PDB file of C-alpha atoms and ligand atoms in Angstrom:
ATOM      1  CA  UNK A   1      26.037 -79.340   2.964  1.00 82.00           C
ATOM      2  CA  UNK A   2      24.601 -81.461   5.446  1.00 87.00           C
ATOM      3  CA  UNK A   3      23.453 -80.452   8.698  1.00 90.00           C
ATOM      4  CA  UNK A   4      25.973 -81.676  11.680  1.00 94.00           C
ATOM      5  CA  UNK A   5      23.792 -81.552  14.643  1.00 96.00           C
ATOM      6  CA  UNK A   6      26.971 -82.303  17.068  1.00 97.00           C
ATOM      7  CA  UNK A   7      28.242 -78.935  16.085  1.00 97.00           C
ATOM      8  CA  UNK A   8      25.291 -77.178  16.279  1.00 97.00           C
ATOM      9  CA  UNK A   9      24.686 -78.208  19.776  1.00 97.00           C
ATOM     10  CA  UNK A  10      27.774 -76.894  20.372  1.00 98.00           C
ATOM     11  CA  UNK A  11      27.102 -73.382  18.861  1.00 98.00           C
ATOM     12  CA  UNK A  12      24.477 -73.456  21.128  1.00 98.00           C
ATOM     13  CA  UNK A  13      25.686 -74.214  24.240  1.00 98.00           C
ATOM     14  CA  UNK A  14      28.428 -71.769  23.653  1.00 98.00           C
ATOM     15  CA  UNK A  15      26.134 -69.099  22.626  1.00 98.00           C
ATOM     16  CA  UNK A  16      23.823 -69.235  25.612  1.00 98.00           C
ATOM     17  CA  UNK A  17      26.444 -69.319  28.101  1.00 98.00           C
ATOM     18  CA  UNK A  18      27.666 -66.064  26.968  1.00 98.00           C
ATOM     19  CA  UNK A  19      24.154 -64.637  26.459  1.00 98.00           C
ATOM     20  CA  UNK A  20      23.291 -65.352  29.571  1.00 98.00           C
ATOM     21  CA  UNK A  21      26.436 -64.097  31.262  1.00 97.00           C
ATOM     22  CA  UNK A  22      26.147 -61.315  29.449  1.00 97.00           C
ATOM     23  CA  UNK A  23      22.576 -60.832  30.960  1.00 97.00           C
ATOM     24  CA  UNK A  24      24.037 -61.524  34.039  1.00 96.00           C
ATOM     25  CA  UNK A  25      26.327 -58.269  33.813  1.00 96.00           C
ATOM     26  CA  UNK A  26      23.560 -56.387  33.036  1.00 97.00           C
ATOM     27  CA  UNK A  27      23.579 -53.127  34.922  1.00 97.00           C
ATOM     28  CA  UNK A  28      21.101 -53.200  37.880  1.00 97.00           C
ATOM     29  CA  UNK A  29      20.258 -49.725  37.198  1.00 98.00           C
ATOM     30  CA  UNK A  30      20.509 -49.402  33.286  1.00 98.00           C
ATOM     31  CA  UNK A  31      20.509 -45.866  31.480  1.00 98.00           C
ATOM     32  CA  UNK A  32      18.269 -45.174  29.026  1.00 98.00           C
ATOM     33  CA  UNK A  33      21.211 -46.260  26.191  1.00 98.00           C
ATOM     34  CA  UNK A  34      21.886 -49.283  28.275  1.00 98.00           C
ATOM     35  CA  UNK A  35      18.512 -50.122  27.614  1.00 98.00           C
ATOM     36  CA  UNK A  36      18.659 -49.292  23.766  1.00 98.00           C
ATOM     37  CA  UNK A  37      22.015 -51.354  23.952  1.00 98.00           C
ATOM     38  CA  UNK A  38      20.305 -54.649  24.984  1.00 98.00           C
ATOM     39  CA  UNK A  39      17.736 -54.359  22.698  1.00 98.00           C
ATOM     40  CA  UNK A  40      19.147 -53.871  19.427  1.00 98.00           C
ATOM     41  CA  UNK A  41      21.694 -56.444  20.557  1.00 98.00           C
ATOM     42  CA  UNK A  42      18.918 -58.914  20.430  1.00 98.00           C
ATOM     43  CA  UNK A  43      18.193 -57.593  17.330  1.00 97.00           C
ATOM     44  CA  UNK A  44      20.691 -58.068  15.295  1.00 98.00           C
ATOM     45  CA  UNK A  45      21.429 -61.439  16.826  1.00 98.00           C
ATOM     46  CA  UNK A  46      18.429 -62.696  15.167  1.00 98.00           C
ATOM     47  CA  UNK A  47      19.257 -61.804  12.389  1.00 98.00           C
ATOM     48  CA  UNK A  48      22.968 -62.946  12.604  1.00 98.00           C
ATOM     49  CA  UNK A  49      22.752 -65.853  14.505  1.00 98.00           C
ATOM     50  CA  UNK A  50      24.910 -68.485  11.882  1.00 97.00           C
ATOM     51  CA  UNK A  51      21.982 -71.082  12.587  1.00 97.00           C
ATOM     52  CA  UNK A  52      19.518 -69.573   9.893  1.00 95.00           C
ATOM     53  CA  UNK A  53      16.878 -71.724  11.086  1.00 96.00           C
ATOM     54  CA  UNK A  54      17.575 -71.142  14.794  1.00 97.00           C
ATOM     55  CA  UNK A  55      17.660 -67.689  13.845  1.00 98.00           C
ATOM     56  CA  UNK A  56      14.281 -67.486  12.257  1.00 98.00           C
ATOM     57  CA  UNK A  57      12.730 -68.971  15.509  1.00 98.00           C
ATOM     58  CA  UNK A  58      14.377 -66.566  17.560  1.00 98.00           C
ATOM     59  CA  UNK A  59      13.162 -63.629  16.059  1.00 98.00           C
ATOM     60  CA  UNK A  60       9.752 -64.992  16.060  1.00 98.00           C
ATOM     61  CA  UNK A  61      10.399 -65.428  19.866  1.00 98.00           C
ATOM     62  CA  UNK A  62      11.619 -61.638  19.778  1.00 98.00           C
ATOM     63  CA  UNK A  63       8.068 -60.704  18.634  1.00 98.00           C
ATOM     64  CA  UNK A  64       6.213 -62.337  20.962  1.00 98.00           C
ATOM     65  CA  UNK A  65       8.034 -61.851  23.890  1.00 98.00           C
ATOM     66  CA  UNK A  66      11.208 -58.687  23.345  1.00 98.00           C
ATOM     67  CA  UNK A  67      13.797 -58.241  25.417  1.00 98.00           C
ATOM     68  CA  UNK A  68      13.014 -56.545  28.916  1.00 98.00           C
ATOM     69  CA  UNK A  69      15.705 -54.481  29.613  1.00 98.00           C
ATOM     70  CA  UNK A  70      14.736 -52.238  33.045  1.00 98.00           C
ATOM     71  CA  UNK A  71      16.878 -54.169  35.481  1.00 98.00           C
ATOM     72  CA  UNK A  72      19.853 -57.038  35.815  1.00 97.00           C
ATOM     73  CA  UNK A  73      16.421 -59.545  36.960  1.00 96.00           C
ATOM     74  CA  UNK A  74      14.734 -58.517  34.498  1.00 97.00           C
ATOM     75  CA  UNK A  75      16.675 -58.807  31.631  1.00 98.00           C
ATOM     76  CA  UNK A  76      18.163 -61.783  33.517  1.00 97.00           C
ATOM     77  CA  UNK A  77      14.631 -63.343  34.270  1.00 97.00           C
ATOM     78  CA  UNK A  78      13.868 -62.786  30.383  1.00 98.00           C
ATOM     79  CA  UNK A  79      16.441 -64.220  28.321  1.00 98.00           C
ATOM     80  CA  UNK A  80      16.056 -67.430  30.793  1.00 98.00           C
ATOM     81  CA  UNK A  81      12.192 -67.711  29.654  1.00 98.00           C
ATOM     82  CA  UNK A  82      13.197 -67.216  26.207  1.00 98.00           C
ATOM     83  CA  UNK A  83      15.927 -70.068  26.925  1.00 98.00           C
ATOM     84  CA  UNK A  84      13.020 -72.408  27.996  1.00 98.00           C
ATOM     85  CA  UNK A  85      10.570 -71.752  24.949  1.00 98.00           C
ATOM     86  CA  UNK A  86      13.387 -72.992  22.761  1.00 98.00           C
ATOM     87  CA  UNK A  87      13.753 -75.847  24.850  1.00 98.00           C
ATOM     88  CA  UNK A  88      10.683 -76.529  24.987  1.00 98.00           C
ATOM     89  CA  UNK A  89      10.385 -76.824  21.353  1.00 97.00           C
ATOM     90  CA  UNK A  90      13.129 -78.973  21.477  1.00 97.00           C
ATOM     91  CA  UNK A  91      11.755 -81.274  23.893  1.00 98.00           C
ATOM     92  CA  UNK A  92      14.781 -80.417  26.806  1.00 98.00           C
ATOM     93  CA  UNK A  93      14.476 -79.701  30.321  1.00 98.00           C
ATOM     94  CA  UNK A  94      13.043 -76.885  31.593  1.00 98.00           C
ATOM     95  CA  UNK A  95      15.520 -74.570  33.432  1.00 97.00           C
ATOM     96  CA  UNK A  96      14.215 -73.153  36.869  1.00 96.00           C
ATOM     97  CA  UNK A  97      14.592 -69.459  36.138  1.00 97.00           C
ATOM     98  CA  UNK A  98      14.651 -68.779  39.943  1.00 94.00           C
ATOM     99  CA  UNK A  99      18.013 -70.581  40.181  1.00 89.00           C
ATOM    100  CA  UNK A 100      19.581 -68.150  37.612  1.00 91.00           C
ATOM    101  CA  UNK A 101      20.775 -65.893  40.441  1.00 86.00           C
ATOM    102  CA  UNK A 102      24.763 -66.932  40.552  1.00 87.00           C
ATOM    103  CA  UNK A 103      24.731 -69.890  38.172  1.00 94.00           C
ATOM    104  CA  UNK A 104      26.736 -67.172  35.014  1.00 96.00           C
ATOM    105  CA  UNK A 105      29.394 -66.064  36.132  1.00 94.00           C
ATOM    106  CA  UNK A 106      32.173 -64.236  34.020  1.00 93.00           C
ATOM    107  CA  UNK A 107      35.014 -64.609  36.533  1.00 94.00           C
ATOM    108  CA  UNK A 108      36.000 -61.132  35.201  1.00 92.00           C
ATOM    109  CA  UNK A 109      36.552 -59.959  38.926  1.00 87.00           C
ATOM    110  CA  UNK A 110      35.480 -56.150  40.212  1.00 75.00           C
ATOM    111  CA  UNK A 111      35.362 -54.439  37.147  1.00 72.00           C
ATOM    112  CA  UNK A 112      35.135 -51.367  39.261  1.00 68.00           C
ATOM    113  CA  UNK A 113      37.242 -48.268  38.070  1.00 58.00           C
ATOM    114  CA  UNK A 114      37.389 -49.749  34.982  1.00 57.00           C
ATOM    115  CA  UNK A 115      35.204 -48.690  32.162  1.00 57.00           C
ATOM    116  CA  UNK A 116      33.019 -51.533  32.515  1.00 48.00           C
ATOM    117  CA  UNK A 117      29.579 -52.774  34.260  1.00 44.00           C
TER     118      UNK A 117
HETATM  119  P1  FAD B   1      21.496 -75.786  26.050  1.00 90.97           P
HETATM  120  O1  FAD B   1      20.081 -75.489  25.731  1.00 90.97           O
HETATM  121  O2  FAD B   1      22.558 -75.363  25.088  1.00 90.97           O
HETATM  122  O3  FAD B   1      21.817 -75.118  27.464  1.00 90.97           O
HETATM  123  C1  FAD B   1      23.134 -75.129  27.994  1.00 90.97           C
HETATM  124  C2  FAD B   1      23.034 -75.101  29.505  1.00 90.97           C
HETATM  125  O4  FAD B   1      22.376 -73.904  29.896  1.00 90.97           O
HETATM  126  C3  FAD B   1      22.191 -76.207  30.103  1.00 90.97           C
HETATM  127  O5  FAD B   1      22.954 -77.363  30.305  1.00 90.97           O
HETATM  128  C4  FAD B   1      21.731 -75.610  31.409  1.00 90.97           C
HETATM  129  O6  FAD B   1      22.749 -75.685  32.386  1.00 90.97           O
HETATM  130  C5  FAD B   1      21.586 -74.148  31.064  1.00 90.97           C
HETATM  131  N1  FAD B   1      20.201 -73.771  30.762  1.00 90.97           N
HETATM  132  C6  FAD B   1      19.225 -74.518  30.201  1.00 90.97           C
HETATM  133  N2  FAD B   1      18.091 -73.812  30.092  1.00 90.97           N
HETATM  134  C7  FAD B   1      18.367 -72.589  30.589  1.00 90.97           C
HETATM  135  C8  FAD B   1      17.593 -71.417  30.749  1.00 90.97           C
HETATM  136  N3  FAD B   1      16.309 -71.356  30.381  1.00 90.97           N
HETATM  137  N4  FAD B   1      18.175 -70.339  31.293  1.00 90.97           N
HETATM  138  C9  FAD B   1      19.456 -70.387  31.682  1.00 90.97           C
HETATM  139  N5  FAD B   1      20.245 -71.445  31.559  1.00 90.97           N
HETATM  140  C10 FAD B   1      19.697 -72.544  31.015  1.00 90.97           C
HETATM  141  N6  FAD B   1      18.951 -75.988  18.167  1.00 90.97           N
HETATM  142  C11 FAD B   1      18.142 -76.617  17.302  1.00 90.97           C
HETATM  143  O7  FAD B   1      18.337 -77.803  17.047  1.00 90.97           O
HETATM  144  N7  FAD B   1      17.089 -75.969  16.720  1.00 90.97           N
HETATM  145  C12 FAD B   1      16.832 -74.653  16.970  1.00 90.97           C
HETATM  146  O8  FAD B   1      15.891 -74.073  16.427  1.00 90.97           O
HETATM  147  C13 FAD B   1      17.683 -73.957  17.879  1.00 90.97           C
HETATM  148  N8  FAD B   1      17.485 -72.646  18.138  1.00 90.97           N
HETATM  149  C14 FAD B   1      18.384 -71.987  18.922  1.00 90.97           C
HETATM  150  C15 FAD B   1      18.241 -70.616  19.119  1.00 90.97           C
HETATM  151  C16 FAD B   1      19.165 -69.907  19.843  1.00 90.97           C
HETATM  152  C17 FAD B   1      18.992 -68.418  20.027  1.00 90.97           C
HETATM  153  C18 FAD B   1      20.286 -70.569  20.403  1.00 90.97           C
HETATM  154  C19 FAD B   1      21.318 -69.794  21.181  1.00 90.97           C
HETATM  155  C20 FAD B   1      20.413 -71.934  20.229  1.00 90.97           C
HETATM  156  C21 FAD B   1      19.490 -72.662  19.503  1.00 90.97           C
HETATM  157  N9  FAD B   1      19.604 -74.035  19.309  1.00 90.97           N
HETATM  158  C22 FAD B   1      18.753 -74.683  18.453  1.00 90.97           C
HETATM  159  C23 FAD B   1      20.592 -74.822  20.076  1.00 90.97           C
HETATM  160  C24 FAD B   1      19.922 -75.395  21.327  1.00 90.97           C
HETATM  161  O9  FAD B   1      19.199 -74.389  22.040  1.00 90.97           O
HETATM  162  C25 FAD B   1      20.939 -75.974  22.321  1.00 90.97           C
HETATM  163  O10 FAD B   1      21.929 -75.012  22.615  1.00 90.97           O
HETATM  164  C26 FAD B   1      21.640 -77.237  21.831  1.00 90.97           C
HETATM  165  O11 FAD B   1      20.687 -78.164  21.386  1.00 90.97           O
HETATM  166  C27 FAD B   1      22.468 -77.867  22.973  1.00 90.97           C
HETATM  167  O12 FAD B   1      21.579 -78.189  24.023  1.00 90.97           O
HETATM  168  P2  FAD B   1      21.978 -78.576  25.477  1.00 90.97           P
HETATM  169  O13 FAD B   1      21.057 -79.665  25.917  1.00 90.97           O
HETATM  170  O14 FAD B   1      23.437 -78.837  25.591  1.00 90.97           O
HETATM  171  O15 FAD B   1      21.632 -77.316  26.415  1.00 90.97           O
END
């Protein structure tokens, strides 16, 4: 089948808006399976990512640079990098990672007293 770059654009804006929300909801102070949580998220999204060729970049990008998980910022801070070395591949903008702070927001409200960061 032939490639459809309009809808793969798509994928990928979707995607990284929830990635990086998600990111954003990262705990502040994560536990140790927190931690484990992020990481082998990242994982398998590599290797799941319906974009095989997108997919085989990203886990390059995993290897080179994997997933910090000890804080919201830094988890936060790292996913945005890893944002800009794909754009940067594909010639876009470079996002200013210091801006990140409440540019995702899930409009989920307090989540407080539920079971949920
Ligand atoms: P996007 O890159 O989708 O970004 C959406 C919005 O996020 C931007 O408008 C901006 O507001 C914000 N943003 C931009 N940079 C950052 C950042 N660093 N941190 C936080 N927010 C930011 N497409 C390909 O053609 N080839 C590929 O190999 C490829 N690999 C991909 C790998 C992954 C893991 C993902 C999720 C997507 C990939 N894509 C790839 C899709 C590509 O990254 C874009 O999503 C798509 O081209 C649409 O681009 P866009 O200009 O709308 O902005």
């Amino acid at each position: 089948k032939l490639e459809n770059a309009t809808l793969k654009a798509e994928l990928g804006r979707a995607t990284w808006k929830f990635l990086h929300t998600m990111a954003a909801k990262y705990p502040e102070k994560p536990t140790p399976e927190d931690r484990k949580t992020f990481e082998l998220f990242f994982l398998s999204f590599g290797k799941l990512y319906p974009c095989g060729d997108c997919a085989k970049h990203f886990r390059a990008l995993l290897k080179e640079m994997p997933p910090q998980t000890s804080s919201r910022n830094s988890a936060a801070g790292w996913l945005c990098e890893a944002h800009n070395r794909v754009n940067k591949r594909l010639q876009k903008p470079i996002f200013d990672c210091n801006n990140i702070g409440d540019f995702y927001d899930c409009g989920c409200g307090d989540d407080k007293g539920k079971d949920k960061k």
